[in-house]
Short mmCIF file of C-alpha atoms and ligand atoms in Angstrom, two decimals:
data_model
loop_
_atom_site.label_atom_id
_atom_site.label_comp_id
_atom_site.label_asym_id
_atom_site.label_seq_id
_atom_site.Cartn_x
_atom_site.Cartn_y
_atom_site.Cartn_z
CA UNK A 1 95.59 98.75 90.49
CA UNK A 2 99.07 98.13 92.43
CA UNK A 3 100.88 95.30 91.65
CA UNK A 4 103.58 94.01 94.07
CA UNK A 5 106.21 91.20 93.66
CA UNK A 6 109.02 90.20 95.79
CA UNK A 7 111.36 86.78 96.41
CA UNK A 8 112.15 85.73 92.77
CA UNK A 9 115.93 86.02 92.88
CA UNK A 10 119.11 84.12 94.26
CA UNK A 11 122.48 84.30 95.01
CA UNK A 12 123.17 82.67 91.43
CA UNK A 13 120.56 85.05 88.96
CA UNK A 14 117.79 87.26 88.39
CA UNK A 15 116.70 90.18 90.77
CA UNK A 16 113.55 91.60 91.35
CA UNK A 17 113.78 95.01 90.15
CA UNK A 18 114.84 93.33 86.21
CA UNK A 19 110.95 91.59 86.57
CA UNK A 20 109.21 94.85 87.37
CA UNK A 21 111.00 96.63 84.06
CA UNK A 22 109.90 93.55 82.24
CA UNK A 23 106.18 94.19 83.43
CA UNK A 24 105.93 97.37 82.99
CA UNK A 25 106.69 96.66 79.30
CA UNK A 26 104.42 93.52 79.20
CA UNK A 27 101.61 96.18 81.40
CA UNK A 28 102.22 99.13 78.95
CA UNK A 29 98.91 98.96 77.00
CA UNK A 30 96.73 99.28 80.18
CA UNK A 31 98.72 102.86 80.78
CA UNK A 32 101.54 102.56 83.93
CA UNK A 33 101.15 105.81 86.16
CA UNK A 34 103.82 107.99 87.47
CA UNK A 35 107.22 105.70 88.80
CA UNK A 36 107.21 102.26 89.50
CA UNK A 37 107.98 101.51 93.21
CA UNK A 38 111.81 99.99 94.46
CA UNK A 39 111.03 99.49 98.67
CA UNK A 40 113.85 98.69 100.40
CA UNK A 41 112.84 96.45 103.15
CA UNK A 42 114.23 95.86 106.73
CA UNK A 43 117.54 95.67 105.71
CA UNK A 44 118.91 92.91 109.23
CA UNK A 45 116.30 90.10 107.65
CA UNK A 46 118.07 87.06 107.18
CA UNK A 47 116.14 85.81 104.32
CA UNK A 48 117.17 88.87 101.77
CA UNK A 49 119.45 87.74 99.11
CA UNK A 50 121.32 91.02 98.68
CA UNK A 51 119.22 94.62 99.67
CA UNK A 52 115.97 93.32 100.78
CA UNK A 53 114.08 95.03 97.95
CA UNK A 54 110.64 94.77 96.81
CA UNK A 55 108.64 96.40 93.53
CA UNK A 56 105.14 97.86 93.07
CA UNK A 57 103.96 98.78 89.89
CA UNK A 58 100.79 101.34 89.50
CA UNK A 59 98.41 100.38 86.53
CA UNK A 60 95.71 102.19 85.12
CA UNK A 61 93.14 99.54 85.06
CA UNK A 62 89.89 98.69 87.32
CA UNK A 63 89.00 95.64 89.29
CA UNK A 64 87.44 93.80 86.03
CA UNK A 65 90.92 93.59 84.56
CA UNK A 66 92.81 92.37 87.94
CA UNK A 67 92.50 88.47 86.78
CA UNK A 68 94.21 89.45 83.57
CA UNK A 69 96.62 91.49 85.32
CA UNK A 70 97.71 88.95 87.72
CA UNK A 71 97.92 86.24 84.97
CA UNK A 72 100.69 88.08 83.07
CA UNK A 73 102.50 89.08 86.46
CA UNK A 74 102.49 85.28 87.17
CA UNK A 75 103.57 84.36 83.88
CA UNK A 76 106.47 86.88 84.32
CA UNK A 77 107.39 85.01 87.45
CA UNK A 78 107.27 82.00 86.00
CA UNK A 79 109.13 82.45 83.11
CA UNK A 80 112.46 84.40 85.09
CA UNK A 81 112.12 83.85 88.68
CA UNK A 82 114.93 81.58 90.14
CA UNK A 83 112.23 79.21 91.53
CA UNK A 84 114.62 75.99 91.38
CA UNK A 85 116.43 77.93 94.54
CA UNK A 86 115.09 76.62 98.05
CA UNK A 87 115.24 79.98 98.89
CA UNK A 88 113.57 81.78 96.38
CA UNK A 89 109.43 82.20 97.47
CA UNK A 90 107.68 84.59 95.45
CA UNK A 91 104.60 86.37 96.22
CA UNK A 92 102.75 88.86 93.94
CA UNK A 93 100.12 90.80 95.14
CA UNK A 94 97.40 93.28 93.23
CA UNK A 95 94.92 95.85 95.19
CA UNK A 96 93.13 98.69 94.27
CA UNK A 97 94.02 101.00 97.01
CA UNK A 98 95.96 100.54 99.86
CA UNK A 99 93.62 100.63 103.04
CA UNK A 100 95.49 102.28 106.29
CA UNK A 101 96.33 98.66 107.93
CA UNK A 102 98.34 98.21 105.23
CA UNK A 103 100.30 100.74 105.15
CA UNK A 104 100.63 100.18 108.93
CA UNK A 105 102.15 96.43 108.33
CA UNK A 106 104.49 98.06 105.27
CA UNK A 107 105.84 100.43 108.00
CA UNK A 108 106.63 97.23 110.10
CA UNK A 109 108.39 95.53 107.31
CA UNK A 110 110.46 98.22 106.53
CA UNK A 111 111.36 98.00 110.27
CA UNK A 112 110.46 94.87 111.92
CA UNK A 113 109.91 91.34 111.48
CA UNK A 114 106.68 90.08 110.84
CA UNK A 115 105.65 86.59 109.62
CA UNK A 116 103.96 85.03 106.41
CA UNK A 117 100.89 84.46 107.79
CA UNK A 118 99.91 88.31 108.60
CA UNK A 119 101.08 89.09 105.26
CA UNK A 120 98.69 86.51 103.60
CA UNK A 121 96.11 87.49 105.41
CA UNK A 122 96.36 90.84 105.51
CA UNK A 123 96.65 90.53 101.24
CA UNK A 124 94.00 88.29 101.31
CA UNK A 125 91.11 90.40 102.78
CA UNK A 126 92.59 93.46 100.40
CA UNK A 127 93.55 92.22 97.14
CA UNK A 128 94.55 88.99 95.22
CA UNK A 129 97.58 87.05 95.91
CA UNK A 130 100.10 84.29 94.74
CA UNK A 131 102.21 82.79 96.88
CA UNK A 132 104.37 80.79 94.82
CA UNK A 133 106.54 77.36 97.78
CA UNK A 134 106.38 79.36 101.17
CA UNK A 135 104.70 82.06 99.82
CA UNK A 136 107.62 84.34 102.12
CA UNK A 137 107.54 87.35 99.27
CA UNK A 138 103.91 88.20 100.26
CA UNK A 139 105.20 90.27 103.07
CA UNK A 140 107.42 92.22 100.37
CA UNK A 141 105.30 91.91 97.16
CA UNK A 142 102.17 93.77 100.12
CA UNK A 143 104.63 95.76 101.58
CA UNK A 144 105.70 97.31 98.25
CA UNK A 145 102.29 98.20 97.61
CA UNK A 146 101.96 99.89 101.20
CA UNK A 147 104.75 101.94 101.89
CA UNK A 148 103.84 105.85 102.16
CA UNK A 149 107.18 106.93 100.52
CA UNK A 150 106.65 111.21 101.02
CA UNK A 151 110.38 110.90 101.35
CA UNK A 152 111.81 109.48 98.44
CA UNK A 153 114.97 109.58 96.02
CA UNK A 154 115.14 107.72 92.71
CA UNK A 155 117.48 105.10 91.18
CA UNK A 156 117.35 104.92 87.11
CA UNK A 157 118.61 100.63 86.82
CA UNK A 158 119.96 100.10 83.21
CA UNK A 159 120.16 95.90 82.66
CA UNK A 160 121.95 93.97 80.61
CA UNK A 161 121.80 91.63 77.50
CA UNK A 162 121.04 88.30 78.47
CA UNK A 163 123.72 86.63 76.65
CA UNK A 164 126.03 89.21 79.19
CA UNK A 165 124.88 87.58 82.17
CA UNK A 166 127.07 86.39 84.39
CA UNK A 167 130.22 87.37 82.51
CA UNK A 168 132.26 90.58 83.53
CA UNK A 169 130.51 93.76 82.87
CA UNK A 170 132.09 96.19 80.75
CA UNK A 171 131.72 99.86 82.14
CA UNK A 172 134.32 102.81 81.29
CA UNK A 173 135.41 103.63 84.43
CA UNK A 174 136.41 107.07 83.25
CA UNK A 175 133.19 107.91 81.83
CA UNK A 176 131.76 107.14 85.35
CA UNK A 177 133.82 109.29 87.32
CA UNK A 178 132.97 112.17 84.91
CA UNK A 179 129.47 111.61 85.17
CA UNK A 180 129.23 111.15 89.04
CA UNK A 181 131.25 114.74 88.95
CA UNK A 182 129.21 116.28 86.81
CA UNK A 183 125.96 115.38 88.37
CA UNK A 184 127.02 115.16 92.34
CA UNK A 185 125.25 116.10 95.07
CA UNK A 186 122.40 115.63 92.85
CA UNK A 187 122.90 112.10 92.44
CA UNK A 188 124.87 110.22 94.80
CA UNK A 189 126.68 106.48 95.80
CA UNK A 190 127.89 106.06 91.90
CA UNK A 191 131.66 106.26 93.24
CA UNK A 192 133.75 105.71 96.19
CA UNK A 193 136.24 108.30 96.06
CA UNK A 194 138.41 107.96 98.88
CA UNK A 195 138.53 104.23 98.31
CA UNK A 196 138.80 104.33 94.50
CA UNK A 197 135.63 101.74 93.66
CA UNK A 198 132.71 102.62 91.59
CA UNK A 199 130.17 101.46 93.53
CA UNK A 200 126.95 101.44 91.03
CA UNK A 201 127.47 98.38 90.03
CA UNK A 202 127.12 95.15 91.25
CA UNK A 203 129.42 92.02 91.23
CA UNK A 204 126.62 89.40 91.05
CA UNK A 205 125.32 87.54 87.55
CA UNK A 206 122.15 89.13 87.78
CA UNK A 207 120.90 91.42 85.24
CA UNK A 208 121.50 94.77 86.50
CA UNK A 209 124.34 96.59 84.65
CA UNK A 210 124.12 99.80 87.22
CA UNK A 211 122.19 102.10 88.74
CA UNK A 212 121.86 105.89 89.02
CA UNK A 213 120.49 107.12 92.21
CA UNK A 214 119.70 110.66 93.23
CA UNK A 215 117.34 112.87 94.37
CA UNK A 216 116.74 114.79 90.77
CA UNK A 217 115.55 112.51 87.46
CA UNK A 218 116.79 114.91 84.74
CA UNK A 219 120.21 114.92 86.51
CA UNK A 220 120.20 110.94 86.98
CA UNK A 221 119.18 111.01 83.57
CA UNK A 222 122.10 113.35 82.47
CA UNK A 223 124.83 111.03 84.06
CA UNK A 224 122.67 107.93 82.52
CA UNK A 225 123.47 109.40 78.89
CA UNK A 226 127.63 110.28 79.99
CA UNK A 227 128.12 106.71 80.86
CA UNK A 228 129.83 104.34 78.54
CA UNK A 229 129.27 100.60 78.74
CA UNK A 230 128.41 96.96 77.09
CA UNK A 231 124.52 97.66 75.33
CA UNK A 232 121.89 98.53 77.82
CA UNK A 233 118.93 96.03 77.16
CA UNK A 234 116.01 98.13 79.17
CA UNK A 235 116.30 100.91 81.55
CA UNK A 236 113.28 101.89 84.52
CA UNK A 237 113.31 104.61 86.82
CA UNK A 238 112.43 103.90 90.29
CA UNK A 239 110.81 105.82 92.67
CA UNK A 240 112.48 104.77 95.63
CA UNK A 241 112.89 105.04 99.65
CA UNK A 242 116.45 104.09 99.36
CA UNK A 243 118.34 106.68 101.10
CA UNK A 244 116.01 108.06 103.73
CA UNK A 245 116.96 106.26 106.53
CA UNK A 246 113.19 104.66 106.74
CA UNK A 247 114.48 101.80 108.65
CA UNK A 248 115.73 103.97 111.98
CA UNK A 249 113.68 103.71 115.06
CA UNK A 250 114.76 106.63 117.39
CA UNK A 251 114.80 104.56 121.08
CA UNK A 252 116.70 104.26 124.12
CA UNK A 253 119.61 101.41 124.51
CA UNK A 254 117.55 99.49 126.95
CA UNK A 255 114.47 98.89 124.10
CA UNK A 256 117.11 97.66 121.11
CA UNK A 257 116.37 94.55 119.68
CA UNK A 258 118.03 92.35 117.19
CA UNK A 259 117.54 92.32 113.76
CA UNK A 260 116.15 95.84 113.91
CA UNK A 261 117.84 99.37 113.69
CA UNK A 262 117.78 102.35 115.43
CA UNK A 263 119.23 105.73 116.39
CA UNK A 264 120.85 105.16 120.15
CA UNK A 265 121.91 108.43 122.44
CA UNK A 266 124.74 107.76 124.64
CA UNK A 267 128.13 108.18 126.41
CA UNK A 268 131.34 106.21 125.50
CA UNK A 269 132.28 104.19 128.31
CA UNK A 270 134.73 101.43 126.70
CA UNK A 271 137.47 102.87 124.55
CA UNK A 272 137.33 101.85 121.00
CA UNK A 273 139.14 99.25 120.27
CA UNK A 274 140.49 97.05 117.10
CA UNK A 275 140.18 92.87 116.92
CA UNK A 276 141.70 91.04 114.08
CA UNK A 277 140.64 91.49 110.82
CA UNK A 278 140.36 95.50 111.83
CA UNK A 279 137.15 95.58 113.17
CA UNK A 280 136.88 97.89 115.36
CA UNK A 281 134.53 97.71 118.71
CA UNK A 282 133.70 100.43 121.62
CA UNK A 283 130.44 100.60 123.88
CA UNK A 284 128.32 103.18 124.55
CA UNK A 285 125.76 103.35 128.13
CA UNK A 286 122.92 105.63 129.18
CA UNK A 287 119.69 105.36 131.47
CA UNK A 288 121.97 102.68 132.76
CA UNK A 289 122.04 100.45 129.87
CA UNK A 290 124.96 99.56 127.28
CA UNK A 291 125.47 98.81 124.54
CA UNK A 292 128.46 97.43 122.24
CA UNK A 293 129.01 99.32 118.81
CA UNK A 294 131.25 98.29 115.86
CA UNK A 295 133.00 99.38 112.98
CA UNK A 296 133.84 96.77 110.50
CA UNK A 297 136.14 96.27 107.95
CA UNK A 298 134.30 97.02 105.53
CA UNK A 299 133.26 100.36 106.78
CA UNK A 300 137.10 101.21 105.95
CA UNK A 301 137.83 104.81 106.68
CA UNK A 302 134.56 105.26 108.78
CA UNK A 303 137.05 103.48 111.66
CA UNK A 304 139.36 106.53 111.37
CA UNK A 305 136.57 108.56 112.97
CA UNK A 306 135.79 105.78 115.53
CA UNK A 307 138.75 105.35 116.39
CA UNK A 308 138.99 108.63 117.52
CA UNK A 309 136.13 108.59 120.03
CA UNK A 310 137.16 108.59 123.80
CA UNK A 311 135.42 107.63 127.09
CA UNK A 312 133.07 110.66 128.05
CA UNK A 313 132.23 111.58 124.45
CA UNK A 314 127.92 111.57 123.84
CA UNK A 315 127.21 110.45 120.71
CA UNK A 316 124.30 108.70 118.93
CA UNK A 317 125.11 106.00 116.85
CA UNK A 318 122.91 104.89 114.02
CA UNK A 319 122.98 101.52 112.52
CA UNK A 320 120.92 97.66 113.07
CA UNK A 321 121.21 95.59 115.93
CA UNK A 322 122.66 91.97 115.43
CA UNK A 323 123.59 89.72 118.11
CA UNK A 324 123.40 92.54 121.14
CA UNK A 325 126.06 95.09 118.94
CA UNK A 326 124.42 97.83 117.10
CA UNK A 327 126.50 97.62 113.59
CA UNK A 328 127.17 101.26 113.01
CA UNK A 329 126.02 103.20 109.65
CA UNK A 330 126.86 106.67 111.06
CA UNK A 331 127.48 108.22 114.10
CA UNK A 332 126.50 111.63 115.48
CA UNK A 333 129.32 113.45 118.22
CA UNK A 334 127.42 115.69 119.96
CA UNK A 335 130.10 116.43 122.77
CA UNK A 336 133.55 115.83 123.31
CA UNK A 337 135.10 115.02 126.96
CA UNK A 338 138.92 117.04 127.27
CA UNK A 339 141.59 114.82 127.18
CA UNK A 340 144.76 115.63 129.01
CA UNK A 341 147.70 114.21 128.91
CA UNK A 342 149.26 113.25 132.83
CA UNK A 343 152.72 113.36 133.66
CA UNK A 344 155.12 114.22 136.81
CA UNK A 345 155.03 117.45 137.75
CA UNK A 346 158.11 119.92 137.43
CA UNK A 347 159.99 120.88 140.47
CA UNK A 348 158.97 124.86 140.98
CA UNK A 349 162.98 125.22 142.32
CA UNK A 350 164.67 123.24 139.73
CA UNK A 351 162.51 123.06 136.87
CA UNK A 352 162.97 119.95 136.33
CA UNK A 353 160.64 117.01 135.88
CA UNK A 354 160.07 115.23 139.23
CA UNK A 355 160.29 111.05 139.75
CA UNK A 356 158.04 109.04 140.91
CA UNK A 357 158.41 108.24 144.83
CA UNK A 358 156.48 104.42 143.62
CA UNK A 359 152.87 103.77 143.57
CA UNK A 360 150.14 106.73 145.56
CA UNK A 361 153.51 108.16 147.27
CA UNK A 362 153.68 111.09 145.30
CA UNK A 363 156.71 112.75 143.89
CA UNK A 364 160.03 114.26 144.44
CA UNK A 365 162.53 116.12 143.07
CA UNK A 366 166.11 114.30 142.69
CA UNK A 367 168.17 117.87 142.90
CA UNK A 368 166.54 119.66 145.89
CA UNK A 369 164.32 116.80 147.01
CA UNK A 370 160.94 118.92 147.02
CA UNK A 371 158.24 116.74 146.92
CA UNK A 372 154.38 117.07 145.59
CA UNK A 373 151.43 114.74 145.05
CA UNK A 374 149.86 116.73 141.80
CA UNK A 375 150.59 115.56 138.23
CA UNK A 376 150.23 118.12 135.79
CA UNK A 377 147.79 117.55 133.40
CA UNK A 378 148.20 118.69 129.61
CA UNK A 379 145.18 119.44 127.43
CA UNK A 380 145.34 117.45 124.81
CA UNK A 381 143.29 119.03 121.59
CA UNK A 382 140.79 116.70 119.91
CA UNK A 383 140.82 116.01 116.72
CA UNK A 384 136.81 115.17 116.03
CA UNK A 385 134.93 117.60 115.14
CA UNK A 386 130.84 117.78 116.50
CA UNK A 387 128.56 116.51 113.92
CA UNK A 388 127.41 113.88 111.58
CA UNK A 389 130.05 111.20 109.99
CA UNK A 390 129.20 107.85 107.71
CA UNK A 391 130.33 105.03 106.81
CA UNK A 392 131.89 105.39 102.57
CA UNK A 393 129.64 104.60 99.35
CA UNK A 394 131.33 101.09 99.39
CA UNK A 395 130.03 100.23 102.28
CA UNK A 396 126.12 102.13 102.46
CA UNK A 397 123.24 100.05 103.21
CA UNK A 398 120.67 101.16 99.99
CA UNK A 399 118.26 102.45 102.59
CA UNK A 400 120.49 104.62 104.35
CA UNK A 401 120.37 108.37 104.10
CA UNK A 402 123.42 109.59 102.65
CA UNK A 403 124.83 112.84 104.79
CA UNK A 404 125.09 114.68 101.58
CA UNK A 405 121.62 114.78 101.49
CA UNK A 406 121.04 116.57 104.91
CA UNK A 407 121.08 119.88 105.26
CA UNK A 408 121.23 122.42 108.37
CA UNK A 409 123.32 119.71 110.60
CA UNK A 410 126.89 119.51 110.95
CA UNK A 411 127.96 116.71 107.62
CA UNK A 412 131.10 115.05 107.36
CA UNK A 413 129.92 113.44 104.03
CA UNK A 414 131.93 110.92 102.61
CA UNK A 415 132.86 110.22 99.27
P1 ATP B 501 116.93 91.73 95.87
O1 ATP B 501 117.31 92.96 96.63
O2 ATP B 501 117.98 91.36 94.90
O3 ATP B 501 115.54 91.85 95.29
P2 ATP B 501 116.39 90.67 98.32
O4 ATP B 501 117.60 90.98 99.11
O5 ATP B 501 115.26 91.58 98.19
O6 ATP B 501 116.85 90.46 96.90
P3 ATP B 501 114.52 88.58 98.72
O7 ATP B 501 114.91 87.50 97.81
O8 ATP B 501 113.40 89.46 98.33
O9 ATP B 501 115.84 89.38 99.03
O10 ATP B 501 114.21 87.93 100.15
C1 ATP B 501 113.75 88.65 101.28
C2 ATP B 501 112.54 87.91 101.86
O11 ATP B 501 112.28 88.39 103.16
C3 ATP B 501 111.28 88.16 101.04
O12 ATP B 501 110.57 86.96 100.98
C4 ATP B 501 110.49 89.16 101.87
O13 ATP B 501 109.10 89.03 101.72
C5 ATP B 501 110.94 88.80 103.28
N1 ATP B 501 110.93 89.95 104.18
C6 ATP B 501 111.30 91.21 103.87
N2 ATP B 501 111.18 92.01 104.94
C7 ATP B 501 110.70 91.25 105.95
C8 ATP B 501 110.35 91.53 107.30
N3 ATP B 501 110.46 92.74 107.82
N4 ATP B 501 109.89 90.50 108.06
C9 ATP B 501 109.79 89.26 107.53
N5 ATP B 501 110.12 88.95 106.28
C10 ATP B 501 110.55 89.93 105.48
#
């Protein structure tokens, strides 16, 4: 049987992933199989409360023990979802296989918006539901359950003591950085080096302490056993599709839609540029559409690189779409336009430079008076390099592939 839950968390407590640990604990005598399930979810929906995640748990048990099933997943709900929160709408469902028109509608909620009605149905005909208020977590709790996840990475989640909850959590940051070093490429996102933050952890009160993520288990669980902290309540590992870039739609400009994200080819056509609070903003065009594309603060020294774009460059820029801008996670440079550098030519008699004669007259030169109408043009060298750059670990999106785990392209990985 597959059990999915989503929606039982809020800005002030709990998260999703902490429930699914719990179950699998509370499911353990029924036999769990293989990983439990952490989908990240269309990552621009405005309901998430932090990552738009969702968890799916595999149990070894038949259709007569489904009612059971569901009654302790409920329970479980009941007993730690933040359900007081307006904005909290669970939604657990349980099937015994996952028929192809579900894993079609997972695909969509991984990267489009669909409504609570398909998902009810759509759990309805296949499996057993419970939509706790709105019932909104259906479409995650189902979509858990769906997602074909070929591609995946894993993310070992160590949570802490309840009484620990929403105080500062203790981690040695030390220990961190020696286990991230010891264990990199092969796990990846646990620090920020070029910005000095460990980014494994959150800043919320919910009850995750940190999380490992990588593509190899025994080297997630080496780093897990280097890293000093508070006590660890429980720990799950999590098969996962965070870092595969499941959410990117390759399209042209003219088909991008809000709230979804994409991979866009095109040229630069507006210079980049930087607004107050050093955001930075350029557009890109092709089959005679545009787009605008930005680099925000928090994307830090991801703007270094944009800022070094210039008009002619093609690129493809990666990243969702919100109000008409496409909010860049990475950017590929796949050509660069020469830059040169225009000034007033130099007299051939004198030598010297020539002065402007005023505006389209040319120019001429003060000593002999020789005049011309050609500037000379100096090639400027670029410094951008073809190839692949990101935004840093403090700034990743969970579901976006970090370039450290491509291989053949030209990376600019940052760390
Ligand atoms: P956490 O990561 O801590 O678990 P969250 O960010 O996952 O929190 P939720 O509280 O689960 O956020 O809220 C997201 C809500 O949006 C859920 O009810 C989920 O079912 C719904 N949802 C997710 N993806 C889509 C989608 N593509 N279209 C419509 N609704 C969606």
């Amino acid at each position: 049987m597959l059990l999915g839950i989503d929606d039982t968390d809020s800005k002030k407590g709990m998260c999703t992933t902490y429930i699914a640990a719990v179950l699998v604990e509370r499911l353990q005598s029924y036999g769990i199989k293989g990983y439990s399930r952490l989908i990240r979810l269309n990552p621009n929906i405005k309901y998430k409360t932090r990552g738009n995640g969702a968890v799916a748990i595999e149990i070894e048990a038949d259709e007569e023990q489904a009612t059971e099933i569901m009654d302790i997943a409920v329970q479980t709900v009941e007993e730690l979802a933040e359900l007081d929160d307006p904005d909290t709408n669970p939604g657990i469902v349980l099937l015994d296989h996952v028929p192809p028109e579900v894993e079609k509608f997972s695909e969509r909620v991984v990267r489009d918006i669909v409504t609570i009605k398909e998902g009810m149905d759509l759990a309805k005909k296949h499996g057993m539901v419970h939509a706790f208020k709105n019932g909104r977590g259906v479409i995650g709790a189902l979509a858990a359950v769906g997602v074909s996840i070929e591609n995946h990475t894993y993310e070992l989640m160590a949570y802490r003591c309840k009484e620990r909850w929403g105080m500062p959590r203790r981690i040695d940051k030390t220990s961190v950085l020696e286990a991230d070093q010891a264990t990199y490429p092969h796990t990846w996102d646990t620090v920020d080096l070029a910005n000095d933050v460990i980014v494994f952890s959150p800043h919320s009160p919910c009850p995750v302490l940190f999380g490992i993520r990588g593509d190899d288990v025994d080297e997630i669980k080496r780093a897990f056993k280097m890293i000093k902290s508070e006590p660890i309540e429980r720990h799950i590992v999590f098969k996962t599709n965070q870092g595969t870039d499941a959410h990117l739609v390759y399209k042209r400009i003219a088909s991008a839609k809000n709230g979804r994200s994409y991979v866009l080819g095109g040229t630069v056509v507006k210079q980049p540029h930087s607004i107050q609070g050093g955001h930075v903003f350029f557009t890109i065009a092709g089959n005679g559409h545009k787009i605008d594309c930005a680099a925000y603060e928090p994307t830090k020294n991801f703007r270094d690189v944009i800022r070094k774009l210039c008009v002619g460059d093609r690129i493809a820029v990666y990243g969702g779409v919100k109000d008409q801008t496409i909010n860049l996670e990475k950017i590929e440079v796949l050509s660069l336009e020469d830059q040169f550098l225009v000034r007033n030519p130099i007299c051939p008699k004198c030598q010297k430079r020539m002065k402007s004669s005023g505006k389209n007259q040319g120019y001429r030169c003060r000593k002999c008076g020789t005049t011309s109408r050609e500037e000379e043009h100096i090639f400027v060298p670029r410094d951008l390099k073809l190839g692949l750059y990101e935004v840093p670990p403090c700034a990743r999106r969970h579901i976006s592939k970090p370039l450290i785990r491509m291989t053949g392209e030209r990376i600019h990985p940052s760390r």
